[in-house]
PDB file of C-alpha atoms and ligand atoms in Angstrom:
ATOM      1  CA  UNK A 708     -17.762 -27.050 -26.856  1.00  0.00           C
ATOM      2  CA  UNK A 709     -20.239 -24.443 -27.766  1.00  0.00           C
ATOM      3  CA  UNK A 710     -22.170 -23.026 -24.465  1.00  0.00           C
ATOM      4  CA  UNK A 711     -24.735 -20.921 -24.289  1.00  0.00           C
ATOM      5  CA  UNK A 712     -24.601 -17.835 -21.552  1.00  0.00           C
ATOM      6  CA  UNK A 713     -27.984 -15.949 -20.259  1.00  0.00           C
ATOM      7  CA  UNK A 714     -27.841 -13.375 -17.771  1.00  0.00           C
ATOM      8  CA  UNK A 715     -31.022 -11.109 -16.071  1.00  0.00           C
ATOM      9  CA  UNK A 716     -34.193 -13.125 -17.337  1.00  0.00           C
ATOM     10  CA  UNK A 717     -35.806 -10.959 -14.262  1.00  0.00           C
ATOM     11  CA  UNK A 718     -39.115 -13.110 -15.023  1.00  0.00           C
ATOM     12  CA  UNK A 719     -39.728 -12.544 -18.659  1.00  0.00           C
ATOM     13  CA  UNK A 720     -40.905 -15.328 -20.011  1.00  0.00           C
ATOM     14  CA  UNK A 721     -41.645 -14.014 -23.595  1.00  0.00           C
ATOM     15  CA  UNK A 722     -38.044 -13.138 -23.887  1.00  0.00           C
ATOM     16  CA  UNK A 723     -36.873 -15.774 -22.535  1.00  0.00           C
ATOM     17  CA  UNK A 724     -38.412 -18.295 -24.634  1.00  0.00           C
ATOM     18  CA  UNK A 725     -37.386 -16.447 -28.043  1.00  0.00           C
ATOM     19  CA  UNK A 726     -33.535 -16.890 -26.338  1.00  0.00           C
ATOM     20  CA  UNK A 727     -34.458 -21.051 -25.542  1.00  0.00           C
ATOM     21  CA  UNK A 728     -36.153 -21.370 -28.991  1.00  0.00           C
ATOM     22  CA  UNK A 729     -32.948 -19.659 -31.378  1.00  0.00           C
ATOM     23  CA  UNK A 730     -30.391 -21.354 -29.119  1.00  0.00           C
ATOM     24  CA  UNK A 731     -32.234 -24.399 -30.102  1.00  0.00           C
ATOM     25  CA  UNK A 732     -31.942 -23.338 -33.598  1.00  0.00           C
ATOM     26  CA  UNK A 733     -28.302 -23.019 -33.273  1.00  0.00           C
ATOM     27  CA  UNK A 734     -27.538 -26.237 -31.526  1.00  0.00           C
ATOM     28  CA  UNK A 735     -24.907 -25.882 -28.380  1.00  0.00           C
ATOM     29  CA  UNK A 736     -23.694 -28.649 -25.960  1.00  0.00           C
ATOM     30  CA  UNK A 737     -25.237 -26.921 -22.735  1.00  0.00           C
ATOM     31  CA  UNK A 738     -26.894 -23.444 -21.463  1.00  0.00           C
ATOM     32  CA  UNK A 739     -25.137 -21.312 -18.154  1.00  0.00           C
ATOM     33  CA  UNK A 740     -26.949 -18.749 -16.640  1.00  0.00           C
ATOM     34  CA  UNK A 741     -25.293 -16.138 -14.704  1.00  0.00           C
ATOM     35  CA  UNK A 742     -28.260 -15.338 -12.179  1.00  0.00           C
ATOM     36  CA  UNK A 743     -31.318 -12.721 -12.015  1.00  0.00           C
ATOM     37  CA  UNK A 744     -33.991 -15.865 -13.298  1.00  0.00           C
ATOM     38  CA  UNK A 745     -36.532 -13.299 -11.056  1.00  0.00           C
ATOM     39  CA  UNK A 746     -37.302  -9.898 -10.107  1.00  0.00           C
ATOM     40  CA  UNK A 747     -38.971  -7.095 -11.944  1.00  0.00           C
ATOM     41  CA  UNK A 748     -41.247  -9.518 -14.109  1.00  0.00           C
ATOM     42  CA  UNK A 749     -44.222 -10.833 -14.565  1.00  0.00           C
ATOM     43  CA  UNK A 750     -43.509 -14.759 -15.081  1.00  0.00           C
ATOM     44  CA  UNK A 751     -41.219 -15.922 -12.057  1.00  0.00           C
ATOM     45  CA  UNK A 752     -42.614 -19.489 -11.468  1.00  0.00           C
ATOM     46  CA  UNK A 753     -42.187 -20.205 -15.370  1.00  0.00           C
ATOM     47  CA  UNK A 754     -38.926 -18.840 -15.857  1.00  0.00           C
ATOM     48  CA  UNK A 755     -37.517 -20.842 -12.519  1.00  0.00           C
ATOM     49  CA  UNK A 756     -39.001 -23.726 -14.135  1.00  0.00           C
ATOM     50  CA  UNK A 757     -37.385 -23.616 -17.268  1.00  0.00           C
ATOM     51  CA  UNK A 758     -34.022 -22.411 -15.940  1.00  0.00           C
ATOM     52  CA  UNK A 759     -34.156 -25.586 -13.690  1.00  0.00           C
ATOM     53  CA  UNK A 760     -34.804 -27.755 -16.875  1.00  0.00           C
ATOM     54  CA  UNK A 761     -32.770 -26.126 -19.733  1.00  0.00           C
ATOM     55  CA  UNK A 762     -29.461 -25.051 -18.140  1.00  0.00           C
ATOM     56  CA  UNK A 763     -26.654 -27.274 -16.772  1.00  0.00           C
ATOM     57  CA  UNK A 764     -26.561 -24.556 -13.249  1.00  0.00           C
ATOM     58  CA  UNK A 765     -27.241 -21.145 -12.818  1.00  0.00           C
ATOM     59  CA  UNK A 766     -26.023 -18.468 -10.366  1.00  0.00           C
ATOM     60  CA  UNK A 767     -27.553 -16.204  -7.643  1.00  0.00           C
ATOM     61  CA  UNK A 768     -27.945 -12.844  -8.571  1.00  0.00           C
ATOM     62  CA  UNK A 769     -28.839  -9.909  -6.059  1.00  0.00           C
ATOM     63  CA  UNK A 770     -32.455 -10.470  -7.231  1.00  0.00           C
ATOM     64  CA  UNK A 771     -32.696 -14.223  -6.548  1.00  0.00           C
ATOM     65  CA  UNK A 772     -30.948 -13.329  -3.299  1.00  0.00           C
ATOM     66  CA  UNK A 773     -33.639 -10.269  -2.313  1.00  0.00           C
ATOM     67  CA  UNK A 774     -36.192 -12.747  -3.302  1.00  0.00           C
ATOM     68  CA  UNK A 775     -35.215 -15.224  -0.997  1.00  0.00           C
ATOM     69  CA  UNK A 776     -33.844 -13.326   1.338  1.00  0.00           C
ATOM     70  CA  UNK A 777     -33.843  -9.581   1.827  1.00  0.00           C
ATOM     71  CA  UNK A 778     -34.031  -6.554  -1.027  1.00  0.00           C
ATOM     72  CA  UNK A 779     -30.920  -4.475  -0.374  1.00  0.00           C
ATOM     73  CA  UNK A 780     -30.203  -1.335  -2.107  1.00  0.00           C
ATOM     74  CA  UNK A 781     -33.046  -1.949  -4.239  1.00  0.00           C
ATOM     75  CA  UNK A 782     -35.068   0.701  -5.134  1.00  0.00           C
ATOM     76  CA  UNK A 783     -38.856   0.966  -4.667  1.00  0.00           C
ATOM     77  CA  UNK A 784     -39.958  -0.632  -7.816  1.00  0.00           C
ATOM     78  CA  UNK A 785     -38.103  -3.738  -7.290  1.00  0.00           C
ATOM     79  CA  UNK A 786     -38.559  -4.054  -3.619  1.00  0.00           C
ATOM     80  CA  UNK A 787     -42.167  -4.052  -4.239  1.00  0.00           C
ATOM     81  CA  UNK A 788     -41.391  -6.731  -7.386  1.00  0.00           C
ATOM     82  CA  UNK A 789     -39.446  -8.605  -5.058  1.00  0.00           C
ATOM     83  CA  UNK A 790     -42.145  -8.884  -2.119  1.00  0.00           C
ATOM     84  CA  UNK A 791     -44.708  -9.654  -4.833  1.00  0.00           C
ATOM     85  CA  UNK A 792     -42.438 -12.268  -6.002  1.00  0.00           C
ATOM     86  CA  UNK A 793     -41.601 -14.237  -3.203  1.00  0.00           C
ATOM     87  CA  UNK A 794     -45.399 -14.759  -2.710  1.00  0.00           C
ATOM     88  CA  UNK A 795     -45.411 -16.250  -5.454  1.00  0.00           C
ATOM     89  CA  UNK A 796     -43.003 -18.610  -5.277  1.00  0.00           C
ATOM     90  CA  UNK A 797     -42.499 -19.013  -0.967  1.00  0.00           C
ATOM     91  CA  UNK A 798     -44.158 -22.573  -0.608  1.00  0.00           C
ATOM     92  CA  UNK A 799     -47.234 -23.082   1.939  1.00  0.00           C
ATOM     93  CA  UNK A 800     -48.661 -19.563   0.191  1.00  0.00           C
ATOM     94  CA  UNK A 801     -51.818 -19.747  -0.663  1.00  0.00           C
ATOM     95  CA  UNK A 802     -51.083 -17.926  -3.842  1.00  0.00           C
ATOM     96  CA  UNK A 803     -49.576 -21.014  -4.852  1.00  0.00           C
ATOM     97  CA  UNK A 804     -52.182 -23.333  -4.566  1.00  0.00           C
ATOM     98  CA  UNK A 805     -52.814 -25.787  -1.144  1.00  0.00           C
ATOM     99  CA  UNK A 806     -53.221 -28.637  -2.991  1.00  0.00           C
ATOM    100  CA  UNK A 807     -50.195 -31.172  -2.701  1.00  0.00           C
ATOM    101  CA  UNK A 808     -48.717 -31.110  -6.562  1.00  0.00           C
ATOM    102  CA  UNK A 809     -48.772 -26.890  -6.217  1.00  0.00           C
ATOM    103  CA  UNK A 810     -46.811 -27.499  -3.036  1.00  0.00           C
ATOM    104  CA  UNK A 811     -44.386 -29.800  -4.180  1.00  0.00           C
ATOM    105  CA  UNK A 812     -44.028 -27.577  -7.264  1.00  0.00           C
ATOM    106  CA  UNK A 813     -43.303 -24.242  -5.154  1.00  0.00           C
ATOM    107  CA  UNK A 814     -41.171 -26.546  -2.677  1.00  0.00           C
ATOM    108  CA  UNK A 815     -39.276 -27.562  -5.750  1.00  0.00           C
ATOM    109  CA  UNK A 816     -39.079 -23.866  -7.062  1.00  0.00           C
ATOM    110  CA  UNK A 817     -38.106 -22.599  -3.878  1.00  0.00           C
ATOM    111  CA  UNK A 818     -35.152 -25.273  -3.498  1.00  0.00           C
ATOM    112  CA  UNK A 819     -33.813 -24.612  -6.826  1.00  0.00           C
ATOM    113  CA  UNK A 820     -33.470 -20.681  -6.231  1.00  0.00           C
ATOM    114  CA  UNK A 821     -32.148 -21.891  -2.518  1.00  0.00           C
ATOM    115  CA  UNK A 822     -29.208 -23.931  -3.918  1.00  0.00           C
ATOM    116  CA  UNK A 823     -28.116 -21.596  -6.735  1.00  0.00           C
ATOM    117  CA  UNK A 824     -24.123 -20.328  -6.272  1.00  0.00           C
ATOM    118  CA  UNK A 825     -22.632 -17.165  -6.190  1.00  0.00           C
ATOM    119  CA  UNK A 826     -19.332 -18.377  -7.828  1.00  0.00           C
ATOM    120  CA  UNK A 827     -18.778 -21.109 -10.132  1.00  0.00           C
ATOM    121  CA  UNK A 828     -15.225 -21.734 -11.956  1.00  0.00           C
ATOM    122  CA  UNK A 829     -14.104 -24.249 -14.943  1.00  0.00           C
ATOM    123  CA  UNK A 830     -11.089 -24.647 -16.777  1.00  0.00           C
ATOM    124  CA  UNK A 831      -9.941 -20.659 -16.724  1.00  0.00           C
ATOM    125  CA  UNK A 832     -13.447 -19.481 -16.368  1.00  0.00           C
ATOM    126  CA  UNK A 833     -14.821 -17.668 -13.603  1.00  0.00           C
ATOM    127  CA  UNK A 834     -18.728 -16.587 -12.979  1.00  0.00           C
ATOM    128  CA  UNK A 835     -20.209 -14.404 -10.838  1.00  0.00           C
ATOM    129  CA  UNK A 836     -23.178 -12.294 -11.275  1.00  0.00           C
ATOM    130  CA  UNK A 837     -21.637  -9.308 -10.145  1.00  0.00           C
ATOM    131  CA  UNK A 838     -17.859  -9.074  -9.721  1.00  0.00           C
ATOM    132  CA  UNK A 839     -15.450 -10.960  -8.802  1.00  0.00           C
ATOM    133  CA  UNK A 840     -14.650  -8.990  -5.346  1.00  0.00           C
ATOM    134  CA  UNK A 841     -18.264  -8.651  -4.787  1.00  0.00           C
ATOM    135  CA  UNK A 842     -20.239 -11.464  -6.728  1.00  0.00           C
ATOM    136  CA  UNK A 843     -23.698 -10.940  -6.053  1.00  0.00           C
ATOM    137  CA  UNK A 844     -23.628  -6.696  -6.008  1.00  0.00           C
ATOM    138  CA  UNK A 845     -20.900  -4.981  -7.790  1.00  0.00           C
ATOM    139  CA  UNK A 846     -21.783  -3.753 -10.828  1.00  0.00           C
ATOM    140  CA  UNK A 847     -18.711  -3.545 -13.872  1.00  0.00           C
ATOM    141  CA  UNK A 848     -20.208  -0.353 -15.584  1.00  0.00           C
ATOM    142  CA  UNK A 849     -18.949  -0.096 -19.541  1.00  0.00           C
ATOM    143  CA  UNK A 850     -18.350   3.517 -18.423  1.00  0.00           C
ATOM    144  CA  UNK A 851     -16.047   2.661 -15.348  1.00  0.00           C
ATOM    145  CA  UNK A 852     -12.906   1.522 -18.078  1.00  0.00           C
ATOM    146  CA  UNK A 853     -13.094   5.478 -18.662  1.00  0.00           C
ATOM    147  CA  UNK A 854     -14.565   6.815 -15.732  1.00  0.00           C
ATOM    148  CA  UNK A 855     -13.064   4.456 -12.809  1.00  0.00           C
ATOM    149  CA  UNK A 856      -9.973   2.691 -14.498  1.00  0.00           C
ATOM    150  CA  UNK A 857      -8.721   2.191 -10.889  1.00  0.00           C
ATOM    151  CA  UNK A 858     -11.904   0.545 -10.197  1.00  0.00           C
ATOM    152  CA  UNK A 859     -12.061  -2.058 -13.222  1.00  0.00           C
ATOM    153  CA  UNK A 860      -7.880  -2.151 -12.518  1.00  0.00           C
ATOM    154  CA  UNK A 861      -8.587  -3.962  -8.899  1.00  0.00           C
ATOM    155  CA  UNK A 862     -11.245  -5.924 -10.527  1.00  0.00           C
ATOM    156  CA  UNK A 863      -8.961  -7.486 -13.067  1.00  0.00           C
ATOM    157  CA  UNK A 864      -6.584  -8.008 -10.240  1.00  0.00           C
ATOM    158  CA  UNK A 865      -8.854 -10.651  -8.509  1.00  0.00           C
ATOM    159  CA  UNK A 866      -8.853 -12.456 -11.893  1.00  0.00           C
ATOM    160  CA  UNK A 867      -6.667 -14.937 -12.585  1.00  0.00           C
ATOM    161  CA  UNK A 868      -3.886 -13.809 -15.512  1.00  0.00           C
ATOM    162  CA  UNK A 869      -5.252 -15.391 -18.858  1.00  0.00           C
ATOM    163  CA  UNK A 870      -8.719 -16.654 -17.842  1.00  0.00           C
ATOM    164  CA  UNK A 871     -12.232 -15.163 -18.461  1.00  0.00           C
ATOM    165  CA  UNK A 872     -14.457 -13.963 -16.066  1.00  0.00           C
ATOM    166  CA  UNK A 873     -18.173 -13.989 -16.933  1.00  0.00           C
ATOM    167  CA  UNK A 874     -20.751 -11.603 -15.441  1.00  0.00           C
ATOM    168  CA  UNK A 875     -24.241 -10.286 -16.208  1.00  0.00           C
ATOM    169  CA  UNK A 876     -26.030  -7.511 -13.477  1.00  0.00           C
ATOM    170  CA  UNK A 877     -25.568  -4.625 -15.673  1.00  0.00           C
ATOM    171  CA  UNK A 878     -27.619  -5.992 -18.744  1.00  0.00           C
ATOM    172  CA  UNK A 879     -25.376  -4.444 -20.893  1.00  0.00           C
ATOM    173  CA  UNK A 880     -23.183  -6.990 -23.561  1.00  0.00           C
ATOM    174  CA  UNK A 881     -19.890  -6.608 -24.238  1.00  0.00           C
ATOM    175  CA  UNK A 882     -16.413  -7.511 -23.289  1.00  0.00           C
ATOM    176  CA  UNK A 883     -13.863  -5.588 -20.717  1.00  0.00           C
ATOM    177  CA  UNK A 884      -9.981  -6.067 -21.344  1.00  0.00           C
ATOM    178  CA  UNK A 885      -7.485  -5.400 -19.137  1.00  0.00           C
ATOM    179  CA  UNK A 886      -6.601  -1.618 -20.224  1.00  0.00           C
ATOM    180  CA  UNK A 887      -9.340  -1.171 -19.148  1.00  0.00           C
ATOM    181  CA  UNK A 888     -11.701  -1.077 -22.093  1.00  0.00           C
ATOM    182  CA  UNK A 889     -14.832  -1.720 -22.771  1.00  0.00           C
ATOM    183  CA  UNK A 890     -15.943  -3.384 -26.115  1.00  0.00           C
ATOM    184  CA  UNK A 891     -20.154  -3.157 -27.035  1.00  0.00           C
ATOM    185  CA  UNK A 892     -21.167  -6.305 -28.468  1.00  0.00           C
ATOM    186  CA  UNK A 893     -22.869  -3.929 -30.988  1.00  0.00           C
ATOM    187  CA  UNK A 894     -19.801  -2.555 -31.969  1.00  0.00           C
ATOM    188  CA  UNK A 895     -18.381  -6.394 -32.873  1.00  0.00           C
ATOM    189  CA  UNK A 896     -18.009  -7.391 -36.801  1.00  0.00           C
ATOM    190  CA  UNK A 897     -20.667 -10.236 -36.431  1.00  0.00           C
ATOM    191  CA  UNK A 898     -20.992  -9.830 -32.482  1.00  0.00           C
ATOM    192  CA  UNK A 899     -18.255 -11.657 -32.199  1.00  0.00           C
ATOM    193  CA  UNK A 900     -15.086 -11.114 -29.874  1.00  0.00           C
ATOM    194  CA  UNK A 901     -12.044 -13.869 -30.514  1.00  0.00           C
ATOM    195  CA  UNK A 902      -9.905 -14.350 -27.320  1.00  0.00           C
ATOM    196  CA  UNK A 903      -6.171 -13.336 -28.147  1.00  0.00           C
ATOM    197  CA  UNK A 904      -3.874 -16.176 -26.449  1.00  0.00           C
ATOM    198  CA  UNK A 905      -3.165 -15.134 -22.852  1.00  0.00           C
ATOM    199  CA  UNK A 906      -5.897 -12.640 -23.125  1.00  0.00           C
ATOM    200  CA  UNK A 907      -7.953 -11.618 -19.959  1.00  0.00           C
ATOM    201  CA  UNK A 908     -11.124 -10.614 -20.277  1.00  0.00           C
ATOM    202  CA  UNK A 909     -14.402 -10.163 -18.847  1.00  0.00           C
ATOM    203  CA  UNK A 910     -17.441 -10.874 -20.829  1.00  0.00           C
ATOM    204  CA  UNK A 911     -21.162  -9.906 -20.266  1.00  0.00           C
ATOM    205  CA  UNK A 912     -23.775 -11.649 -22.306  1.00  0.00           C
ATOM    206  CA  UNK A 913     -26.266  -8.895 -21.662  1.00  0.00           C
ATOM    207  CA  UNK A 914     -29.984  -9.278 -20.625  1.00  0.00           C
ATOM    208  CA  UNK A 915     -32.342 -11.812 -21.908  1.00  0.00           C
ATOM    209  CA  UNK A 916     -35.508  -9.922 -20.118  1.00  0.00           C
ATOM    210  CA  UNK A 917     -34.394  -6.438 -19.482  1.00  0.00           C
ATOM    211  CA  UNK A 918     -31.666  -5.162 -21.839  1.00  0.00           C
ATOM    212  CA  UNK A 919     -30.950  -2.020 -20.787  1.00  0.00           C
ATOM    213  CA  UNK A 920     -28.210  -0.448 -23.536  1.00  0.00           C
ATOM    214  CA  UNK A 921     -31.578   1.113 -25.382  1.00  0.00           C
ATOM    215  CA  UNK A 922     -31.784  -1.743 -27.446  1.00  0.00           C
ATOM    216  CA  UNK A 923     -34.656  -3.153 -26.112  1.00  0.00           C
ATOM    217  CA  UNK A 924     -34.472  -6.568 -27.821  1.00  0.00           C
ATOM    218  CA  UNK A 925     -33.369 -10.066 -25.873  1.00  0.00           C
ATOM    219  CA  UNK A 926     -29.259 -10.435 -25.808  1.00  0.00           C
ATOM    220  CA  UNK A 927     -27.801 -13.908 -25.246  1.00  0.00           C
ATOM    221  CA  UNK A 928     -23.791 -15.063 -26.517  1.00  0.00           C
ATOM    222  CA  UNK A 929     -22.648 -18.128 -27.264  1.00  0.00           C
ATOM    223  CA  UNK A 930     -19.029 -19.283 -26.215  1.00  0.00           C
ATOM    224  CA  UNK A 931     -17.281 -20.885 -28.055  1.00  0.00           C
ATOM    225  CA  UNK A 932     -14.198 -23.164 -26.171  1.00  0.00           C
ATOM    226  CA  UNK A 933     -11.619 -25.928 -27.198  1.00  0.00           C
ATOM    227  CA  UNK A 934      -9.959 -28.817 -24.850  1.00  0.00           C
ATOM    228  CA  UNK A 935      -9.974 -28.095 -21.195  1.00  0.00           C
ATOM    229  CA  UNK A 936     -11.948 -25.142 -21.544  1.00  0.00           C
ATOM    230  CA  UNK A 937      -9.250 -23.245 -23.436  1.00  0.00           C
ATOM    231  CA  UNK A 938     -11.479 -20.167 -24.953  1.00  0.00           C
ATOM    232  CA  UNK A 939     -11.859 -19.662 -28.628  1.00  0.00           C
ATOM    233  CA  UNK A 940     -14.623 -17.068 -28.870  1.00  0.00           C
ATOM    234  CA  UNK A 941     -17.570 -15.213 -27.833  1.00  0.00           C
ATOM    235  CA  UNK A 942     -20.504 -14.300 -30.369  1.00  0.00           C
ATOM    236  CA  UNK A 943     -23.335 -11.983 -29.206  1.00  0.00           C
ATOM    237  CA  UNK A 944     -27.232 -11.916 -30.272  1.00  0.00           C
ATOM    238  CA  UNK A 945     -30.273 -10.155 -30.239  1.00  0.00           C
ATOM    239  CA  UNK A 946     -33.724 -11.072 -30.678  1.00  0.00           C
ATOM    240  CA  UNK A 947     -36.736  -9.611 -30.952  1.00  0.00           C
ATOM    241  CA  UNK A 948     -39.553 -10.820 -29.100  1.00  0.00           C
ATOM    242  CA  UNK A 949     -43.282 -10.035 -28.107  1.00  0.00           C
ATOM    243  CA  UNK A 950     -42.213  -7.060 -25.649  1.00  0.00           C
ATOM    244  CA  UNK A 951     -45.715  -6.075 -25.357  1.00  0.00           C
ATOM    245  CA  UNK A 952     -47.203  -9.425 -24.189  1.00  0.00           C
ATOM    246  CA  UNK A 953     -44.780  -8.723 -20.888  1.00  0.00           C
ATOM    247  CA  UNK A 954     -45.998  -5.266 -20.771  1.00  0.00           C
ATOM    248  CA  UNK A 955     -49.305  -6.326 -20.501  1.00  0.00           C
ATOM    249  CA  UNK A 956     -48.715  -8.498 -17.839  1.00  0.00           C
ATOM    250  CA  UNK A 957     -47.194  -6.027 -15.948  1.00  0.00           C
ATOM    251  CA  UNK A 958     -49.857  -3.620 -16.077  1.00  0.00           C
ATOM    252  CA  UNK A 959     -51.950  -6.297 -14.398  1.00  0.00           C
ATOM    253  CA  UNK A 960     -50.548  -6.683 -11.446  1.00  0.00           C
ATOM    254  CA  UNK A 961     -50.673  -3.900  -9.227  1.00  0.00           C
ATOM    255  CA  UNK A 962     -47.368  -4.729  -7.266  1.00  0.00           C
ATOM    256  CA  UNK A 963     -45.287  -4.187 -10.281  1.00  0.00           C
ATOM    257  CA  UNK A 964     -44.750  -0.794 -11.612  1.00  0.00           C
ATOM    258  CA  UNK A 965     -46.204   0.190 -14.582  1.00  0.00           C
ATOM    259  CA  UNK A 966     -41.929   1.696 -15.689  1.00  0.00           C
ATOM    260  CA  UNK A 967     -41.082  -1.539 -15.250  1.00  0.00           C
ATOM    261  CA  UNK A 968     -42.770  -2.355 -18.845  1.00  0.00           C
ATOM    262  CA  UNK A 969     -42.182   1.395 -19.661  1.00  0.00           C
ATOM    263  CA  UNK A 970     -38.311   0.551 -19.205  1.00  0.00           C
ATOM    264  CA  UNK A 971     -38.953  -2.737 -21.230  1.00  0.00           C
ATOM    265  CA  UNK A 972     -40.138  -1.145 -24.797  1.00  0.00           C
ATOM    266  CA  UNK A 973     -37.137   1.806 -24.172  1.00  0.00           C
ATOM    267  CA  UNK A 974     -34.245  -0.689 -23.559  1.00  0.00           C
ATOM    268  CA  UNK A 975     -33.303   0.567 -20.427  1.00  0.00           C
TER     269      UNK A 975
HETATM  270 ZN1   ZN B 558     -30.358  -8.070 -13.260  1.00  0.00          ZN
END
């Protein structure tokens, strides 16, 4: 089975419909996402939409959460980006429209993002948007298989011997292995990683709208899996796409920082 895997579309809808349109191209048998469809962007009622239709389920990620919820730990550009997007999408706002198909289509929006899980495991899969200990928060930082081994050690132990977990939150691709280690997608003959037999992993697709390893175009992978799940590969891509048209957006509306486009042309 060949699945696609998005991560952090943070409401960027010209990225996100370069990654819908090559994934097309490419044929799979169904899209994951692994949470973030909001925050930071310019497009959050579009990209909800299309998340709803294209992918078989996605997860909650801290921004979905502050969205609906509360912004914790955020800082000030994407509390303000998360304020400014829950008006836009919090039904009975008259930002939305009053007339009855803008409510039902805000209702709908808001139920989608309401219903979306933190945690979600097949075969020997296991996704989270953060970590496995802390699945909405925790960020896996490439740098921590140097820097924190200890740290990325006590992840690995919450994962189950021989299975995969799949995150996104640091919109960085790559894969982890138990060492710890950190493999860049970039760094992959063909972006692609092959999982060893009993291999444990974690694998990060990157960010479809706000890649942040200075590379600042769209990353998606595509998994590839055999009977019951049993996982064969992972291949990595990157795509340009219109950067500017999001930019532009941005700039428009005063609630979202101006670095928030800044950070989009930089790749970080
Ligand atoms: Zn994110």
């Amino acid at each position: 089975m060949r699945t696609a895997l998005i991560s952090d579309i943070h409401a960027n809808l010209a990225a996100l419909e370069v990654v819908l349109a090559d994934i097309d191209r490419r044929g799979v048998d169904r899209i994951l996402c692994l949470g973030d469809i909001v925050g930071y962007g310019p497009d959050p009622k579009e990209c909800v939409d299309l998340v709803a239709k294209r992918c078989e389920w996605s997860l909650m990620g801290n921004h979905d959460f502050g969205v609906l919820y509360e912004p914790t730990n955020f800082n000030a550009a994407a509390e303000s980006a998360a304020y400014w997007t829950r008006r836009q999408l919090e039904p009975s706002r008259k930002e939305n429209g009053t007339g009855a198909e803008e409510v039902a289509d805000a209702t709908r929006r808001w139920d989608f993002l309401g219903q979306l899980r933190v945690r979600v495991v097949f075969g020997p899969f296991l996704c989270v948007h953060g970590s496995p200990r802390r699945p909405i928060n925790e960020y896996i930082f490439p740098e921590d298989a140097q820097n924190s081994a200890r740290k990325v050690q006590d992840i690995f132990k919450r994962i189950k011997p021989a299975s995969v977990c799949l995150v996104g939150h640091t919109h960085v691709p790559g894969v982890f292995t138990d060492d710890p280690d950190f493999l860049p997608a970039a760094e992959m003959a063909e972006g692609i990683h092959r999982f060893a037999a009993g291999e444990t992993v974690i694998v990060n697709p990157g960010s479809v709208g706000q890649p942040r390893d200075l590379d600042p175009r769209a990353s998606y992978a595509i998994l590839e899996t055999g009977e019951n799940h049993d996982p064969q590969s992972v291949q990595f891509f990157r795509l340009d796409y219109d950067i500017q048209r999001t930019v532009d957006k941005i700039k428009a509306i005063s609630e979202l920082s101006d670095w928030l486009g800044e950070r989009l042309l930089q790749g970080r």
